[in-house]
Amino acid sequence: MAKKQFKAESKRLLDLMINSIYTNKEIFLREIISNASDAIDKLCYLSLTDDKVGLEREDYRIRITVDKDERTITVSDNGIGMTQDEAEKNLGVIAKSGSYKFKSEMDSDEAEKDDISIIGQFGVGFYSAFMVSDKVTVITRKYGEEKGVRWESTGADGYTVAECDKYNAGTDVIMHIKEDTDEEIYGSYLEIWKLKMLVKKYSDYVRWPIVMDITHQEQQPTGEEDKDGNPKMQTVNVTAPETVNSMVPIWQRSKAEVTDEQCVEWYKETMRDQTDPAVTLRVNAEGTVSYKAMLFVPGKDIDNGMSGATKRSLKLYCNGVLIMENCDKLLHEYFEFVRGVVDSPDLSLNISREVLQHNRQLKVIGQNLEKKIKGELEKMMKDDRPKYETFWKNFGIHIKCGVCDEYGRYTEFLKDLLIFYTSEESQMTLKEYSDNMPESQKAIYYASADTVKHAMSMPQCEEVRSRGYDILYLDHPIDETVLMQLKMFEGKPFVNVLTEDLGFQTDEEKKAAEEKTTENKELLDFVRESVGDEKLKQVTLSSKLVSSSCCLTSSGPFTLEMEKYFRNGPSEEMRQMRADRVLELNANHRAFAAIRDAYDAGDKDRAADMSKILYAQAELIAGLEVEDATAYAELVCKLF
Ligand code: ADP
């Protein structure tokens, strides 16, 4: 029989398929099953208006058979079938199918032209059979036709097509599995367990039964009896057809049919998580884009768990056919902890064959779902604050990173989800903080340290608190960056209690303070020189300290907290970064008076020792290590 040639474009795709080093070859089965399912859909639809079809809904099925000796896998359906013309048009040419779109994607992006690794992120249809087969035979008969068609191809060199006998309408796709190579054991696809596993993984929710002959071991009587007169039993292998897919996915069923508890059970089983999810969200959207979604916010941080489950686990389905196991294109990273499934018929036959990044429908679904997730979280925040705090402990960091990501693109969307400590026990949203502000308060105050307790104990906080103002106590290095990103909240600026001018002083007080600083200039310079110019940028008289003698702050945007964070940074340069240190002294404190007395009495050594001690104490209060602990201890002992 003369071979017909594939069109040039098909040939190139076919070449890619055949020579693909792509590791995810297993998707071929999903593709062939999807085609079979579509063909059944078409005939079933036709039967609504054509009673000659003669099949009831329960008569339709997809059958998978294996012949190990012949090394073939056959996927048969009793769907609409193809005429010879259609077989040639559909299988011999990449016409309007997704495969064509796939090819245009490949061609439009020169840089990625040879990057075949993207195959399999989406389906490429019928051609994927050639990833595992060296020959594909299609025997098909179109509904209403007398004769069947036999189409056969061994790959890029073309195909043959001829009339043949076939007793019913439908299609058999016979894949002749390649010989094993060093890299790939193609023969494993001939194992029933493997095929069953692939059906479960990718095609579990195809709505027509997928039937395979499955062999079980059974105990059967041998016909003989033992000495007590009981029938003797033997183990025999029994092979019987079995439907291997579960067909109707839980998320396709209505809320009336499936309780939330059942969804939770499904989550725990499928996602291998023993903890109840914090949020169960079910969406049934109909409109420009229709989809069903069942999403969960885990009850614990899955990354810390030992479950071995991956962080992202958002499965994307199109009509029950798995397109992607971990779809990272649907939700932004700040919601990457959300798990579950999204199923949309509108992704339709095409999406599995399209590059997902550019898919508009997917974007719409993603945006809608994000709004709903945010809504659920806000509801939890309002109705069950302890639960929200647990959620925040587990996943708050994702939201904070989201606020800082992409130059604040998502800040507006996410800012209402933020909560901060205002004491060791309570956390507030920015809105709550703002609503709680006394009239006299002009700014939102924050103090940052390694723990909330430590931040609260900072001497600089004392005055702010004494005025009845709340302080946000930040205990994570990213928190300061989050506030910097926000800049303001409801027109109120964020002020770092530890480093910034709190603006509490009246003009007169300021003037008096300046005069006092000028008066003490010589002594302040002396303190700085005693500690060492290289360590200390400035020594000032503090306007913030009430009962403490001193504190360490910084000037400029690089704070002590950032310095601490960068100390564990990946590069030496980062680890060496230092904030410009400012030692603030309380002019009304005994310690300051003591230095002044020693200095005035001409005992400069003693004044210098005391300066060094104060500096070391300020470092300790700020949560920094004292550089030379032994020297510090000796200095303190000298005072006794
Ligand atoms: P797509 O499914 O995106 O159109 P495919 O390469 O998977 O691309 O299939 C090409 C076409 O071949 C299908 O659109 C369909 O018309 C036809 N086809 C494939 N398999 C079958 C089948 N089992 N029964 C009937 N038609 C089929």
XYZ file of C-alpha atoms and ligand atoms in Angstrom:
667
model
C 0.000 0.000 0.000
C 1.362 3.396 -0.964
C 2.353 5.563 1.950
C 0.795 8.994 2.219
C 2.920 11.769 3.621
C 2.118 13.898 6.617
C 1.931 17.601 5.990
C 5.244 19.313 6.690
C 4.118 20.897 9.947
C 2.791 17.623 11.329
C 6.055 16.008 10.471
C 8.035 18.359 12.593
C 5.773 17.823 15.592
C 5.927 14.135 15.061
C 9.698 14.265 14.974
C 9.627 16.046 18.271
C 7.338 13.428 19.732
C 9.257 10.477 18.542
C 12.608 11.807 19.577
C 11.346 13.480 22.667
C 13.478 13.006 25.688
C 10.548 14.310 27.673
C 10.215 12.392 30.906
C 6.494 12.666 31.227
C 5.712 10.252 28.440
C 2.958 8.692 30.516
C 0.494 11.424 29.514
C -0.080 9.633 26.193
C -2.768 7.485 27.818
C -4.643 10.500 29.135
C -4.652 11.996 25.630
C -5.959 8.883 23.920
C -8.588 8.362 26.625
C -9.708 11.994 26.316
C -10.203 11.583 22.595
C -12.233 8.423 23.220
C -14.339 10.221 25.792
C -14.966 13.122 23.395
C -16.009 10.673 20.672
C -18.525 9.084 23.061
C -19.826 12.526 24.026
C -20.506 13.202 20.374
C -22.420 9.997 19.741
C -24.333 10.314 22.991
C -25.334 13.820 21.974
C -26.416 12.610 18.586
C -28.546 9.892 20.172
C -30.740 12.590 21.710
C -32.107 13.353 18.265
C -31.383 10.091 16.441
C -33.017 6.985 17.904
C -31.248 4.720 15.442
C -28.071 5.019 17.554
C -29.550 2.309 19.744
C -27.301 2.807 22.728
C -28.341 3.761 26.256
C -26.162 5.970 28.430
C -24.901 2.971 30.380
C -23.807 1.192 27.201
C -20.963 3.606 26.505
C -17.520 2.663 27.699
C -13.835 2.982 27.002
C -11.946 -0.265 27.107
C -8.234 -0.758 27.601
C -6.708 -4.084 26.641
C -3.128 -5.243 26.673
C -1.373 -7.911 24.656
C 2.008 -8.456 26.227
C 3.222 -10.838 23.516
C 2.372 -8.389 20.767
C 3.461 -5.462 22.968
C 0.231 -3.582 22.253
C -2.108 -1.402 24.266
C -5.519 -0.898 22.704
C -7.889 1.852 23.737
C -11.350 1.205 22.304
C -14.422 3.348 22.420
C -17.939 2.973 21.094
C -18.193 6.619 20.199
C -18.824 8.451 16.947
C -15.842 7.058 14.976
C -14.275 8.561 11.874
C -14.777 8.248 8.140
C -11.705 7.701 5.977
C -11.737 11.368 5.126
C -11.918 12.364 8.760
C -9.188 9.935 9.763
C -6.903 11.428 7.153
C -7.866 14.960 7.996
C -7.713 14.527 11.779
C -4.816 12.185 12.152
C -2.769 13.020 9.097
C -2.751 16.745 9.459
C -2.503 19.011 12.384
C -5.601 20.883 11.545
C -7.458 23.031 14.012
C -6.531 20.839 16.905
C -4.611 21.891 19.961
C -1.594 20.265 18.405
C -1.650 23.017 15.851
C -1.760 25.653 18.545
C 1.072 23.887 20.242
C 3.081 24.085 17.081
C 2.400 27.774 16.567
C 3.504 28.426 20.121
C 6.715 26.617 19.376
C 7.236 28.587 16.206
C 6.359 31.962 17.638
C 9.025 31.749 20.252
C 12.304 31.205 18.497
C 14.277 30.984 21.705
C 12.265 28.072 22.917
C 11.927 26.409 19.601
C 13.966 23.446 20.587
C 12.916 23.314 24.152
C 10.754 20.287 23.953
C 10.575 19.981 27.696
C 7.346 21.950 27.608
C 5.620 19.054 25.938
C 3.404 17.459 28.469
C 2.751 20.558 30.510
C -0.249 20.415 28.293
C -1.437 17.702 26.038
C -0.546 17.382 22.441
C -3.292 15.029 21.515
C -3.179 11.965 19.415
C 0.476 12.424 18.465
C 1.607 11.753 22.003
C 1.012 8.057 21.289
C 4.261 8.171 19.341
C 6.198 8.977 22.487
C 5.781 5.361 23.554
C 4.861 3.593 20.315
C 6.799 2.808 17.180
C 3.577 2.071 15.317
C 0.020 3.221 15.843
C -2.942 1.516 14.192
C -6.355 3.136 14.286
C -9.365 1.030 13.341
C -12.457 3.152 13.241
C -15.982 3.137 11.922
C -18.080 6.230 11.762
C -21.608 5.941 13.105
C -23.945 5.467 10.146
C -21.271 4.066 7.813
C -21.173 0.461 6.588
C -17.439 0.040 6.468
C -14.553 0.782 8.754
C -11.164 2.375 8.114
C -7.717 1.159 9.061
C -5.170 3.940 9.486
C -1.613 3.066 10.360
C 1.629 4.922 10.836
C 5.106 4.110 12.010
C 5.956 7.735 12.538
C 7.257 10.592 10.513
C 7.589 8.685 7.267
C 3.850 8.815 6.621
C 0.785 6.666 7.013
C -1.397 4.209 5.171
C -5.156 4.185 5.113
C -7.578 1.592 3.774
C -11.112 0.345 4.133
C -11.672 -2.537 6.534
C -14.381 -4.412 8.378
C -15.479 -3.292 11.806
C -18.644 -4.544 13.399
C -19.669 -1.460 15.396
C -19.229 2.272 15.350
C -16.299 3.539 17.359
C -12.534 3.548 17.369
C -9.717 1.249 18.465
C -6.355 2.924 18.889
C -3.718 0.205 18.919
C -0.355 1.355 20.188
C 2.595 -0.877 19.417
C 4.879 -0.170 22.337
C 8.549 0.567 21.615
C 11.304 -1.807 22.627
C 12.981 -0.985 25.929
C 16.090 1.155 25.831
C 18.708 1.953 28.439
C 16.858 5.135 29.305
C 13.279 3.984 29.181
C 11.532 0.746 30.038
C 8.634 1.165 27.616
C 7.488 -2.354 28.499
C 6.306 -1.091 31.890
C 3.316 0.461 30.115
C 2.175 -3.048 29.305
C 1.644 -3.781 32.980
C -1.993 -3.662 34.048
C -1.166 -2.117 37.432
C 0.724 0.678 35.732
C -2.091 1.455 33.295
C -4.585 1.344 36.133
C -2.418 3.750 38.067
C -2.229 6.118 35.080
C -6.009 6.029 34.650
C -6.435 6.829 38.355
C -3.912 9.623 38.163
C -5.037 11.392 35.021
C -8.417 10.125 33.968
C -10.177 9.152 37.188
C -12.989 11.608 36.559
C -13.617 10.945 32.880
C -17.367 10.553 32.896
C -17.531 7.325 30.903
C -16.464 4.024 32.447
C -12.917 2.991 31.633
C -12.935 -0.780 31.740
C -9.926 -3.084 32.097
C -9.583 -6.784 32.672
C -8.248 -7.068 36.182
C -6.994 -10.289 37.692
C -7.736 -11.091 41.331
C -6.833 -14.068 43.382
C -9.785 -15.946 44.807
C -10.248 -18.912 47.112
C -12.296 -21.597 45.385
C -13.241 -25.171 46.369
C -11.176 -27.834 44.611
C -14.097 -30.275 44.620
C -12.275 -32.514 47.128
C -12.752 -32.742 50.846
C -10.215 -32.901 53.652
C -10.225 -35.633 56.321
C -12.807 -33.722 58.398
C -15.166 -33.550 55.468
C -14.616 -29.814 54.807
C -14.209 -28.696 51.194
C -10.577 -28.215 50.155
C -9.807 -24.723 48.882
C -7.311 -23.461 46.333
C -6.137 -20.043 45.189
C -7.075 -19.283 41.618
C -6.590 -16.236 39.427
C -9.879 -14.776 38.268
C -9.897 -12.182 35.540
C -12.927 -9.973 35.142
C -13.694 -6.602 33.566
C -13.625 -3.789 36.086
C -14.348 -0.089 35.857
C -11.170 1.534 37.075
C -12.159 5.205 37.155
C -14.507 6.721 39.724
C -16.192 8.956 37.116
C -18.031 11.580 39.128
C -15.621 13.739 41.048
C -16.705 14.975 44.446
C -16.336 18.630 43.390
C -18.746 18.113 40.508
C -21.509 17.180 42.911
C -23.763 19.815 44.395
C -23.568 21.064 47.967
C -26.812 19.248 48.664
C -25.271 15.947 47.620
C -21.958 16.236 49.435
C -21.487 17.630 52.927
C -18.548 19.772 53.968
C -17.428 16.907 56.212
C -17.189 14.639 53.178
C -15.081 17.246 51.414
C -12.804 17.432 54.434
C -12.459 13.647 54.396
C -11.637 13.786 50.694
C -9.014 16.457 51.373
C -7.356 14.468 54.126
C -7.249 11.341 52.052
C -6.136 12.859 48.761
C -3.686 15.378 50.179
C -2.383 13.024 52.839
C -2.948 15.502 55.627
C -4.264 14.335 58.979
C -5.227 17.786 60.166
C -8.591 19.298 59.287
C -8.250 22.164 56.830
C -8.741 25.673 58.215
C -10.905 26.668 55.261
C -13.011 24.611 52.890
C -14.162 26.632 49.919
C -16.527 25.307 47.279
C -17.250 27.338 44.217
C -19.644 26.678 41.395
C -19.256 29.539 38.964
C -21.263 30.014 35.863
C -20.789 32.951 33.584
C -18.256 34.059 31.019
C -16.021 31.358 32.393
C -17.619 28.401 34.150
C -15.772 26.306 36.659
C -16.120 24.290 39.798
C -13.523 24.515 42.502
C -12.943 22.881 45.831
C -10.169 24.602 47.708
C -8.636 24.149 51.126
C -6.388 26.144 53.366
C -4.481 23.532 55.353
C -4.795 23.529 59.129
C -1.072 23.262 59.585
C 2.010 24.296 57.702
C 2.474 21.420 55.332
C 6.071 22.306 54.683
C 7.010 21.601 58.247
C 5.124 18.359 58.255
C 6.659 15.021 57.523
C 3.867 14.032 55.193
C 6.131 14.331 52.177
C 3.383 16.194 50.372
C 4.448 19.005 48.128
C 3.586 22.520 49.065
C 1.724 23.374 45.944
C -1.055 21.000 45.280
C -3.650 22.682 43.178
C -4.883 20.331 40.532
C -6.313 21.621 37.323
C -8.939 19.568 35.517
C -10.897 20.029 32.363
C -14.103 18.028 32.538
C -12.612 15.547 34.917
C -9.388 15.118 32.980
C -6.281 16.094 34.868
C -4.346 18.771 33.044
C -1.849 19.688 35.704
C -1.037 18.291 39.131
C 0.490 21.394 40.641
C -0.868 24.339 38.767
C 1.215 27.339 39.742
C -0.338 29.615 37.138
C -3.729 29.891 38.774
C -3.028 31.603 42.079
C -0.226 33.973 42.959
C 2.592 32.839 45.190
C 1.063 34.555 48.207
C -1.710 31.948 48.122
C 0.521 29.034 47.254
C -0.517 27.211 50.403
C -4.036 26.770 49.015
C -4.689 23.225 47.858
C -7.485 21.528 46.023
C -8.954 21.248 42.564
C -10.265 23.523 39.868
C -12.261 22.020 37.042
C -13.459 24.023 34.082
C -15.049 22.868 30.852
C -14.106 26.251 29.396
C -10.472 25.346 29.463
C -12.044 22.893 27.060
C -10.300 20.692 24.592
C -7.862 23.454 23.983
C -6.286 24.320 27.236
C -4.592 21.016 27.712
C -2.992 21.736 24.416
C -2.118 25.331 25.057
C 0.573 27.076 26.931
C -1.152 27.846 30.182
C 0.660 31.043 31.081
C -1.137 33.009 28.445
C -4.533 31.577 29.028
C -7.108 34.256 29.617
C -9.743 31.988 31.131
C -7.246 30.744 33.634
C -6.488 34.313 34.634
C -10.172 35.068 35.154
C -10.659 31.943 37.257
C -7.546 32.754 39.272
C -8.678 36.306 40.003
C -12.138 35.184 41.076
C -10.786 32.465 43.309
C -8.303 34.804 44.946
C -11.132 37.179 45.852
C -13.079 34.297 47.348
C -10.103 32.988 49.305
C -9.456 36.455 50.672
C -13.137 36.742 51.602
C -12.994 33.451 53.506
C -9.871 34.531 55.375
C -11.432 37.865 56.312
C -14.507 36.052 57.550
C -12.330 33.797 59.689
C -10.475 36.828 61.005
C -13.758 38.380 62.095
C -15.555 35.304 63.399
C -12.775 33.205 64.859
C -9.688 35.233 65.713
C -7.732 32.413 67.428
C -8.195 30.285 64.320
C -7.023 33.148 62.141
C -3.977 33.603 64.351
C -3.103 29.956 63.836
C -3.536 30.419 60.102
C -1.320 33.492 60.342
C 1.349 31.578 62.201
C 1.322 28.929 59.492
C 1.021 31.017 56.360
C 1.243 34.715 57.270
C 4.732 34.842 55.854
C 3.354 34.152 52.354
C 1.024 37.139 52.636
C 3.819 39.366 53.943
C 6.078 38.349 51.080
C 3.174 39.008 48.713
C 2.889 42.565 50.030
C 6.560 43.141 49.233
C 6.562 41.295 45.918
C 6.739 42.971 42.529
C 7.175 46.484 43.896
C 3.937 46.383 45.802
C 1.627 45.261 43.029
C -0.458 43.175 45.433
C -0.127 45.405 48.500
C -3.585 46.919 48.183
C -5.226 43.513 47.795
C -3.422 41.925 50.725
C -3.046 44.671 53.306
C -6.288 43.915 55.136
C -5.120 40.412 55.892
C -2.074 41.579 57.861
C -2.045 41.314 61.639
C 0.656 42.493 64.033
C 1.318 42.008 67.716
C 0.384 44.892 69.971
C 1.224 42.868 73.063
C 2.392 39.328 73.639
C -1.203 38.136 73.660
C -2.999 40.210 71.110
C -2.638 40.910 67.434
C -4.357 43.655 65.492
C -5.055 44.481 61.895
C -3.919 47.894 60.730
C -7.558 48.937 60.565
C -8.149 47.927 64.166
C -5.003 49.758 65.219
C -6.043 52.829 63.321
C -9.608 52.784 64.722
C -8.138 52.462 68.188
C -5.891 55.505 67.909
C -6.578 58.414 70.286
C -7.199 61.695 68.540
C -3.836 63.095 69.578
C -1.970 60.232 67.880
C -0.652 61.173 64.481
C 1.339 58.123 63.444
C 1.383 54.331 63.640
C 4.268 53.308 65.875
C 6.292 50.153 65.562
C 9.282 48.573 67.235
C 11.209 45.707 65.791
C 13.227 43.008 67.559
C 13.803 39.275 67.410
C 10.836 38.541 69.674
C 7.731 40.445 70.699
C 8.866 40.335 74.306
C 12.191 41.847 73.397
C 10.613 44.566 71.262
C 8.284 45.434 74.151
C 11.205 45.765 76.535
C 13.014 48.341 74.400
C 13.439 51.495 76.507
C 12.371 53.721 73.619
C 8.852 52.261 73.759
C 8.249 53.523 77.245
C 7.285 57.043 76.348
C 5.012 56.049 73.481
C 3.134 53.677 75.747
C 2.915 56.243 78.526
C 0.950 58.438 76.149
C -1.600 55.659 75.700
C -0.506 54.777 72.169
C -0.296 51.208 70.926
C 2.859 49.958 69.280
C 3.106 47.270 66.631
C 5.789 44.864 67.838
C 7.501 43.296 64.870
C 9.272 40.011 65.358
C 10.130 38.980 61.819
C 12.796 40.609 59.651
C 10.373 41.030 56.755
C 7.899 43.018 58.874
C 9.794 46.293 58.534
C 9.931 45.845 54.773
C 6.169 45.213 54.754
C 5.534 48.520 56.528
C 7.965 50.334 54.254
C 6.064 48.939 51.296
C 2.771 50.148 52.740
C 4.291 53.583 53.511
C 1.041 54.775 55.134
C -2.219 53.370 56.360
C -5.329 55.537 56.029
C -3.093 58.567 55.692
C -1.105 57.777 58.848
C 2.638 57.279 58.451
C 4.536 54.441 60.088
C 7.130 55.596 62.590
C 9.928 53.444 63.931
C 9.925 54.051 67.667
C 13.492 52.882 67.966
C 15.110 55.119 65.383
C 12.905 57.984 64.356
C 12.004 61.327 65.856
C 8.630 60.680 67.447
C 7.601 64.282 67.068
C 6.387 64.543 70.669
C 8.462 67.566 71.564
C 7.074 71.075 71.343
C 9.197 73.707 69.611
C 10.239 75.010 72.991
C 11.230 71.584 74.229
C 13.179 71.034 71.044
C 15.005 74.307 71.506
C 15.818 73.460 75.095
C 17.086 70.047 74.039
C 19.302 71.578 71.373
C 20.745 73.961 73.906
C 21.399 71.096 76.255
C 23.139 69.157 73.501
C 25.340 72.172 72.680
C 26.156 72.536 76.358
C 27.198 68.916 76.538
C 28.858 68.739 73.136
C 32.354 68.294 74.482
C 31.255 65.431 76.743
C 29.205 63.730 74.028
C 32.211 63.869 71.686
C 34.327 62.430 74.453
C 31.915 59.494 74.925
C 31.973 58.809 71.180
C 35.762 58.880 70.995
C 36.046 56.660 74.076
C 33.872 53.991 72.479
C 35.602 54.455 69.147
C 34.696 56.532 66.100
C 34.651 53.466 63.911
C 31.917 51.828 66.001
C 29.765 54.764 66.843
C 28.567 57.400 64.437
C 26.901 59.703 66.917
C 26.108 60.254 70.585
C 22.999 62.276 71.406
C 20.834 63.226 74.326
C 17.636 61.277 74.039
C 14.158 62.710 73.980
C 12.580 59.245 74.247
C 14.080 57.702 77.368
C 12.105 57.880 80.569
C 13.630 55.570 83.171
C 16.478 53.920 81.241
C 19.960 55.341 81.023
C 20.685 54.716 77.355
C 19.698 53.006 74.133
C 21.215 52.213 70.812
C 19.543 53.316 67.610
C 20.647 53.953 64.084
C 20.536 56.743 61.564
C 19.615 56.175 57.948
C 17.304 53.561 56.448
C 19.486 50.548 57.347
C 18.405 49.620 60.873
C 19.918 47.440 63.571
C 17.204 44.844 62.935
C 18.185 44.682 59.288
C 21.814 44.393 60.310
C 20.952 41.392 62.501
C 19.047 39.812 59.658
C 21.851 40.340 57.181
C 24.390 38.807 59.552
C 23.103 35.426 58.440
C 23.052 36.528 54.823
C 24.429 34.458 52.000
C 27.380 36.694 51.095
C 30.280 38.034 53.117
C 29.415 41.522 51.923
C 25.926 41.202 53.375
C 27.200 39.782 56.639
C 29.539 42.756 57.070
C 26.833 45.377 56.576
C 26.458 47.612 59.619
C 23.854 50.178 60.599
C 25.099 53.658 61.479
C 24.919 53.458 65.258
C 23.672 56.229 67.461
C 24.047 56.057 71.248
C 21.247 57.940 72.940
C 21.836 58.986 76.534
C 19.268 60.006 79.094
C 20.506 63.353 80.422
C 18.269 62.990 83.481
C 19.703 59.652 84.513
C 22.174 59.008 87.313
C 24.543 57.277 84.912
C 24.903 60.384 82.778
C 25.484 62.542 85.855
C 28.201 60.116 86.971
C 30.062 60.392 83.660
C 29.739 64.155 83.755
C 31.126 64.264 87.332
C 34.114 62.069 86.504
C 34.812 64.089 83.357
C 34.553 67.424 85.167
C 36.764 66.137 87.983
C 39.455 65.366 85.402
C 39.160 61.559 85.863
C 38.970 60.897 82.126
C 39.898 57.209 82.415
C 36.921 56.589 84.659
C 34.628 58.655 82.400
C 35.839 56.662 79.384
C 35.252 53.321 81.174
C 31.738 54.374 82.071
C 31.107 55.439 78.482
C 32.192 52.047 77.242
C 29.977 50.311 79.774
C 26.959 52.337 78.722
C 27.635 51.563 75.078
C 27.914 47.837 75.826
C 24.668 47.957 77.769
C 22.947 49.725 74.915
C 24.163 46.972 72.594
C 22.776 44.301 74.907
C 19.414 46.030 75.205
C 19.249 46.244 71.421
C 19.741 42.472 71.229
C 23.287 42.683 69.878
C 26.293 40.841 71.167
C 28.947 42.707 73.068
C 32.076 42.502 70.976
C 34.522 41.718 73.805
C 32.605 40.225 76.725
C 35.725 39.744 78.886
C 36.766 43.362 78.542
C 33.220 44.425 79.366
C 33.133 42.237 82.501
C 36.451 43.683 83.644
C 35.205 47.236 83.146
C 32.129 46.558 85.271
C 34.266 44.964 88.055
C 36.518 48.019 88.123
C 33.561 50.002 89.454
C 33.329 47.978 92.646
P -7.611 17.437 19.495
O -8.229 16.407 20.373
O -7.048 18.607 20.194
O -8.514 17.870 18.369
P -5.968 15.223 18.673
O -4.669 15.166 17.946
O -6.001 14.543 19.992
O -6.332 16.752 18.808
O -7.077 14.570 17.796
C -7.340 15.033 16.511
C -8.737 14.698 16.092
O -8.844 13.331 15.765
C -9.803 14.915 17.136
O -10.227 16.244 17.187
C -10.913 13.990 16.644
O -11.680 14.627 15.651
C -10.153 12.868 16.014
N -10.053 11.712 16.921
C -9.007 11.336 17.668
N -9.299 10.229 18.390
C -10.579 9.897 18.083
C -11.487 8.859 18.507
N -11.132 7.941 19.417
N -12.716 8.845 17.968
C -13.096 9.774 17.065
N -12.298 10.781 16.639
C -11.061 10.848 17.144
